[in-house]
Short mmCIF file of C-alpha atoms in Angstrom, two decimals:
data_model
loop_
_atom_site.label_atom_id
_atom_site.label_comp_id
_atom_site.label_asym_id
_atom_site.label_seq_id
_atom_site.Cartn_x
_atom_site.Cartn_y
_atom_site.Cartn_z
CA MET A 1 64.09 218.53 184.94
CA GLN A 2 61.99 216.28 187.30
CA ILE A 3 61.82 216.11 190.19
CA LEU A 4 61.42 212.09 190.83
CA MET A 5 60.41 211.09 194.56
CA SER A 6 60.21 208.29 196.02
CA ASN A 7 58.78 206.49 199.09
CA HIS A 8 62.13 206.91 201.26
CA LEU A 9 62.13 210.16 203.47
CA MET A 10 64.39 212.21 200.37
CA ARG A 11 62.55 215.55 199.98
CA SER A 12 61.79 218.41 201.97
CA LEU A 13 58.38 219.67 202.04
CA SER A 14 56.35 222.81 202.98
CA VAL A 15 52.50 222.77 203.17
CA LEU A 16 50.59 225.90 202.93
CA ILE A 17 47.29 226.44 204.07
CA PRO A 18 45.55 229.99 202.53
CA ALA A 19 42.77 230.31 205.70
CA TYR A 20 40.01 232.86 206.31
CA ASN A 21 37.07 232.61 209.69
CA CYS A 22 37.60 228.89 209.06
CA ASN A 23 39.43 226.46 212.24
CA CYS A 24 42.36 224.87 209.99
CA LEU A 25 43.46 222.37 213.85
CA PRO A 26 41.98 219.17 212.42
CA LEU A 27 43.47 219.77 209.46
CA VAL A 28 47.33 220.29 210.41
CA GLU A 29 46.67 217.55 213.27
CA GLN A 30 45.66 215.31 209.97
CA LEU A 31 48.61 216.08 208.49
CA LEU A 32 51.50 215.63 210.85
CA PRO A 33 51.93 212.46 211.23
CA LEU A 34 51.93 211.82 207.52
CA LEU A 35 54.98 214.33 206.98
CA GLN A 36 56.61 212.78 209.87
CA ALA A 37 56.80 209.14 207.96
CA ASN A 38 56.97 210.80 204.71
CA VAL A 39 59.95 213.80 204.94
CA GLU A 40 62.86 214.58 206.19
CA ALA A 41 61.89 217.91 206.86
CA TYR A 42 58.77 220.40 206.89
CA GLU A 43 57.60 223.08 207.47
CA VAL A 44 52.90 223.76 208.05
CA ILE A 45 51.98 227.53 207.51
CA VAL A 46 48.81 228.68 207.91
CA SER A 47 47.89 232.07 206.54
CA ASP A 48 44.70 233.07 208.43
CA ASP A 49 43.45 236.59 205.93
CA ALA A 50 42.22 238.69 208.56
CA THR A 51 39.98 236.65 210.40
CA VAL A 52 37.66 239.04 213.37
CA ASP A 53 35.99 236.04 215.08
CA PRO A 54 37.50 235.61 218.75
CA GLU A 55 37.11 231.95 218.56
CA ILE A 56 37.84 230.62 215.80
CA ILE A 57 41.53 233.06 215.87
CA LYS A 58 41.98 231.17 219.53
CA VAL A 59 41.54 227.56 218.32
CA ASN A 60 43.79 227.93 215.43
CA GLU A 61 46.36 229.65 217.78
CA ALA A 62 47.02 226.06 219.43
CA ILE A 63 48.92 225.20 215.64
CA ASN A 64 51.88 227.54 216.78
CA GLN A 65 52.58 224.67 219.50
CA LEU A 66 52.68 221.41 216.89
CA PRO A 67 56.22 221.01 215.63
CA GLY A 68 57.45 222.66 212.60
CA CYS A 69 53.87 224.50 212.47
CA ARG A 70 53.30 227.75 211.89
CA TYR A 71 49.77 230.07 212.33
CA ILE A 72 49.80 233.81 210.99
CA LEU A 73 47.13 236.05 211.56
CA LYS A 74 47.60 238.84 208.78
CA THR A 75 46.04 242.54 210.04
CA GLU A 76 44.39 243.19 206.56
CA ASN A 77 42.65 241.07 203.93
CA ALA A 78 44.13 240.82 200.65
CA GLY A 79 42.08 238.15 199.03
CA SER A 80 42.82 234.19 198.16
CA ALA A 81 45.40 235.00 195.34
CA ALA A 82 47.40 237.88 197.45
CA ASN A 83 47.52 235.28 200.44
CA ARG A 84 49.18 232.21 198.60
CA ASN A 85 51.39 234.28 197.08
CA TYR A 86 52.88 235.47 200.40
CA LEU A 87 52.82 231.70 201.94
CA GLY A 88 55.11 231.18 198.57
CA ALA A 89 57.31 233.77 199.26
CA ILE A 90 57.53 233.25 203.27
CA SER A 91 58.09 229.50 202.54
CA GLN A 92 61.76 227.37 202.85
CA TYR A 93 61.67 224.41 201.07
CA PRO A 94 61.47 223.31 197.38
CA LEU A 95 58.22 221.88 197.34
CA LEU A 96 55.19 223.73 198.36
CA LEU A 97 51.53 221.60 199.02
CA PHE A 98 48.68 224.37 198.76
CA LEU A 99 45.81 222.99 200.49
CA ASP A 100 42.49 225.00 200.80
CA CYS A 101 41.72 225.00 205.13
CA ASP A 102 38.21 223.33 204.49
CA ILE A 103 38.88 220.12 203.32
CA SER A 104 40.18 216.54 204.83
CA ILE A 105 42.39 214.12 204.32
CA PRO A 106 40.79 210.87 203.10
CA HIS A 107 43.55 208.21 203.43
CA THR A 108 47.21 207.94 204.77
CA ASP A 109 49.06 207.32 201.52
CA PHE A 110 47.80 211.20 200.58
CA LEU A 111 51.04 212.25 200.76
CA LYS A 112 52.81 209.48 199.17
CA LEU A 113 50.97 209.63 196.30
CA TYR A 114 52.25 213.11 195.89
CA LEU A 115 55.75 212.21 196.41
CA SER A 116 55.91 209.26 194.53
CA THR A 117 54.99 211.25 191.45
CA PRO A 118 57.78 213.40 189.43
CA ILE A 119 57.08 216.54 189.18
CA ASP A 120 58.62 219.34 186.86
CA GLY A 121 55.87 221.46 187.64
CA VAL A 122 52.54 221.34 188.80
CA VAL A 123 50.45 217.77 189.96
CA ASN A 124 47.08 218.32 190.97
CA GLY A 125 45.20 215.84 193.07
CA GLY A 126 41.55 216.63 192.81
CA ILE A 127 38.79 216.40 195.04
CA SER A 128 35.43 214.38 196.59
CA ILE A 129 32.77 214.67 198.29
CA ILE A 130 31.60 213.02 201.51
CA ASP A 131 28.74 211.27 201.01
CA ASP A 132 25.90 212.49 203.37
CA ALA A 133 22.20 212.36 202.59
CA ARG A 134 21.63 215.25 205.39
CA LEU A 135 23.14 217.67 203.57
CA HIS A 136 21.08 216.84 200.34
CA GLN A 137 19.32 219.83 200.66
CA ASN A 138 22.37 221.99 200.13
CA LEU A 139 23.15 223.71 196.97
CA ARG A 140 27.11 223.33 196.60
CA TYR A 141 26.84 219.94 197.98
CA ARG A 142 24.50 219.07 195.11
CA TYR A 143 26.29 221.08 192.88
CA GLU A 144 29.31 219.75 193.92
CA LYS A 145 28.35 215.95 194.04
CA ALA A 146 26.99 216.86 190.07
CA GLU A 147 30.21 217.36 189.22
CA ILE A 148 32.58 214.86 190.14
CA PRO A 149 32.11 212.69 187.02
CA ALA A 150 33.24 215.93 184.98
CA HIS A 151 36.43 215.84 187.04
CA THR A 152 38.28 212.87 187.25
CA ALA A 153 41.76 212.54 186.51
CA VAL A 154 41.45 211.68 183.03
CA MET A 155 39.11 214.38 182.49
CA ARG A 156 41.39 216.65 184.04
CA GLN A 157 44.36 215.30 182.09
CA ALA A 158 42.54 215.50 178.54
CA LYS A 159 42.16 219.98 179.09
CA ARG A 160 44.64 219.76 181.84
CA TYR A 161 45.76 224.02 182.19
CA GLN A 162 41.54 224.56 181.48
CA HIS A 163 40.92 222.01 184.81
CA PHE A 164 43.34 223.18 186.89
CA ARG A 165 41.95 223.63 190.44
CA SER A 166 43.88 225.95 193.61
CA THR A 167 42.44 223.13 196.65
CA ASN A 168 44.98 220.86 196.77
CA PHE A 169 47.85 221.18 194.30
CA MET A 170 52.08 220.43 194.51
CA ILE A 171 54.03 222.62 192.79
CA THR A 172 58.04 223.28 192.33
CA ARG A 173 59.43 226.63 193.95
CA SER A 174 61.20 227.10 190.98
CA ALA A 175 57.72 227.09 189.13
CA PHE A 176 55.79 228.97 191.89
CA GLU A 177 58.57 231.98 191.51
CA LYS A 178 58.11 232.22 187.55
CA CYS A 179 54.23 231.81 188.39
CA SER A 180 52.70 233.49 190.64
CA PHE A 181 48.84 234.26 191.58
CA ASP A 182 46.89 237.55 189.88
CA GLU A 183 46.49 239.31 193.18
CA ARG A 184 44.03 241.63 190.68
CA PHE A 185 41.84 239.26 192.19
CA THR A 186 40.71 240.30 195.97
CA ARG A 187 37.90 238.42 196.16
CA SER A 188 37.10 234.27 195.86
CA GLY A 189 35.74 232.92 192.47
CA TYR A 190 38.44 232.20 189.40
CA GLU A 191 41.78 233.48 190.47
CA ASP A 192 42.80 229.76 190.01
CA VAL A 193 40.82 229.70 186.29
CA LEU A 194 43.38 232.29 185.27
CA TYR A 195 46.42 230.82 187.18
CA GLY A 196 46.00 227.40 184.94
CA LYS A 197 45.92 230.25 181.77
CA MET A 198 49.24 231.59 182.62
CA LEU A 199 50.71 228.73 183.67
CA LYS A 200 50.44 227.48 180.35
CA GLN A 201 51.82 230.66 179.13
CA GLN A 202 54.76 230.18 181.16
CA HIS A 203 55.28 226.54 179.80
CA ILE A 204 54.90 225.38 182.97
CA ASN A 205 53.79 221.37 183.44
CA VAL A 206 50.80 220.11 184.91
CA VAL A 207 49.54 216.91 185.77
CA HIS A 208 46.44 215.45 186.90
CA ILE A 209 46.31 212.72 189.61
CA ASP A 210 44.12 211.04 191.84
CA ASN A 211 44.80 211.98 195.08
CA PRO A 212 41.65 214.23 196.19
CA VAL A 213 41.52 215.84 199.53
CA LEU A 214 37.53 215.48 200.43
CA MET A 215 35.12 218.38 200.73
CA THR A 216 33.12 218.35 203.87
CA LYS A 217 32.32 221.99 204.14
CA PHE A 218 30.05 223.44 202.97
CA GLU A 219 28.19 226.81 203.11
CA ASN A 220 24.63 227.29 203.62
CA ASN A 221 22.39 228.17 200.34
CA PRO A 222 22.22 232.18 200.95
CA ASP A 223 25.52 232.52 201.37
CA TYR A 224 26.41 230.15 198.31
CA VAL A 225 24.05 231.93 195.86
CA THR A 226 26.05 235.35 196.93
CA LYS A 227 29.46 233.78 196.69
CA ILE A 228 28.15 232.84 193.10
CA GLU A 229 27.27 236.35 192.61
CA ARG A 230 30.80 237.71 193.35
CA SER A 231 32.17 235.10 191.23
CA LEU A 232 30.19 236.26 188.47
CA GLN A 233 30.74 239.70 189.04
CA THR A 234 34.56 238.37 188.99
CA LEU A 235 34.38 236.71 185.63
CA TYR A 236 32.43 239.80 183.42
CA ILE A 237 35.86 242.10 185.46
CA PHE A 238 38.23 239.35 183.35
CA ARG A 239 36.21 237.43 180.82
CA ASN A 240 38.86 238.70 178.21
CA GLU A 241 41.40 237.14 180.08
CA LEU A 242 39.08 234.14 180.48
CA LYS A 243 38.20 233.74 177.54
CA GLY A 244 38.58 229.37 176.91
CA TYR A 245 39.08 228.86 180.39
CA SER A 246 34.96 228.80 181.39
CA ARG A 247 32.56 226.67 180.52
CA LEU A 248 30.12 229.81 181.30
CA LEU A 249 32.30 231.99 179.26
CA THR A 250 31.97 229.65 176.18
CA PHE A 251 28.79 228.84 176.51
CA VAL A 252 27.40 232.64 175.99
CA SER A 253 30.02 233.34 173.74
CA GLY A 254 28.25 230.76 171.53
CA ILE A 255 24.98 232.60 171.77
CA HIS A 256 24.97 234.41 168.31
CA LEU A 257 21.72 235.55 168.11
CA SER A 258 21.47 239.04 170.33
CA ILE A 259 17.42 238.25 170.84
CA VAL A 260 18.34 235.13 172.38
CA ARG A 261 20.41 236.79 175.01
CA ASP A 262 18.15 239.26 175.01
CA LEU A 263 15.63 236.83 175.86
CA ILE A 264 17.56 235.03 178.54
CA ARG A 265 18.20 238.44 180.50
CA LEU A 266 14.78 239.15 180.26
CA TRP A 267 13.73 236.48 182.33
CA HIS A 268 16.08 237.18 184.44
CA ARG A 269 15.00 240.18 185.45
CA LEU A 270 11.04 238.57 185.35
CA PHE A 271 12.21 235.61 187.96
CA ARG A 272 15.29 236.02 189.53
CA LYS A 273 14.10 236.50 192.93
CA ALA A 274 11.84 233.19 192.50
CA GLU A 275 14.85 231.42 191.10
CA ARG A 276 16.74 232.83 194.15
CA ARG A 277 14.04 231.82 197.02
CA ASN A 278 14.19 228.67 195.14
CA LEU A 279 18.20 228.47 195.75
CA CYS A 280 18.05 229.73 199.26
CA GLY A 281 15.26 227.55 199.87
CA SER A 282 15.58 223.68 201.08
CA ARG A 283 15.30 222.80 197.95
CA PRO A 284 17.77 223.99 195.58
CA SER A 285 17.45 223.25 191.79
CA LEU A 286 20.42 222.47 189.34
CA TRP A 287 18.70 223.48 186.48
CA VAL A 288 17.52 226.88 188.69
CA PHE A 289 21.28 226.74 189.72
CA LYS A 290 22.82 227.14 185.50
CA LEU A 291 20.27 229.39 184.67
CA TYR A 292 20.09 231.93 187.21
CA ARG A 293 23.79 231.85 186.81
CA LEU A 294 23.57 232.46 183.11
CA GLY A 295 20.88 234.96 183.78
CA TYR A 296 23.07 236.70 186.55
CA TYR A 297 26.15 236.93 184.23
CA LEU A 298 24.48 238.45 180.92
CA CYS A 299 22.80 241.13 183.18
CA ILE A 300 26.42 242.53 184.30
CA GLN A 301 26.78 245.61 182.75
#
């Protein structure tokens, strides 16, 4: 049965923010006036997955002083999948809005758009990328910018389960209790891709709308390359389960000649250091990035 929201104060909402090593106070402060204007009752819970930086912890502890808000510092890092499940378990309201910690809310109608969308499972709002010429040398910024045309609401809806992304989504409590995140994913990377597949298997409806959060924070190039390498290792481990839900896996499965795979592996072994220097430097190439990811994946054994 669909839950239909209106612009009036009719619903209660849990906003759930999994975090690690991130100042979440600005995001929570952005959300508060929107919650107070659009819902009858709310809670905002930030679950910090064992950050050790005392300055970040101190700033985030101020969240506890805001009305209806909680900051929880966990003692052991369990990964973002387990952290999302934990947030869902301790929340209290029938609608759950999951937001990544390193984003910003781009407009005051953000909650109103979500709450006016009929929901009988999941509504995925998408992401947008800040325009900042100073970030032109940032690899993740350049990659995310280049991907925007492929991630419009129309494009995402065409393959609604394959395009699920956990950065910004609303889900009913009944759907989340039926389908939680797979806690075998102890490191960030592809846990939301598998979740999209699980939603399909559980026959939970996913609707994509144009209601993006704004990405404003981007890792430096060496940190992002290391993060991508970890995620590719995860992709390899779960390659059978993620088949059909990863563009890289689809591309690799389309390489039918073993000699072609061997040549890509040889290229990577010969030139990976040079490619990595490019990606970690001040003029990273997206073409090199794609080639590096493909070679790195094929060389995982």
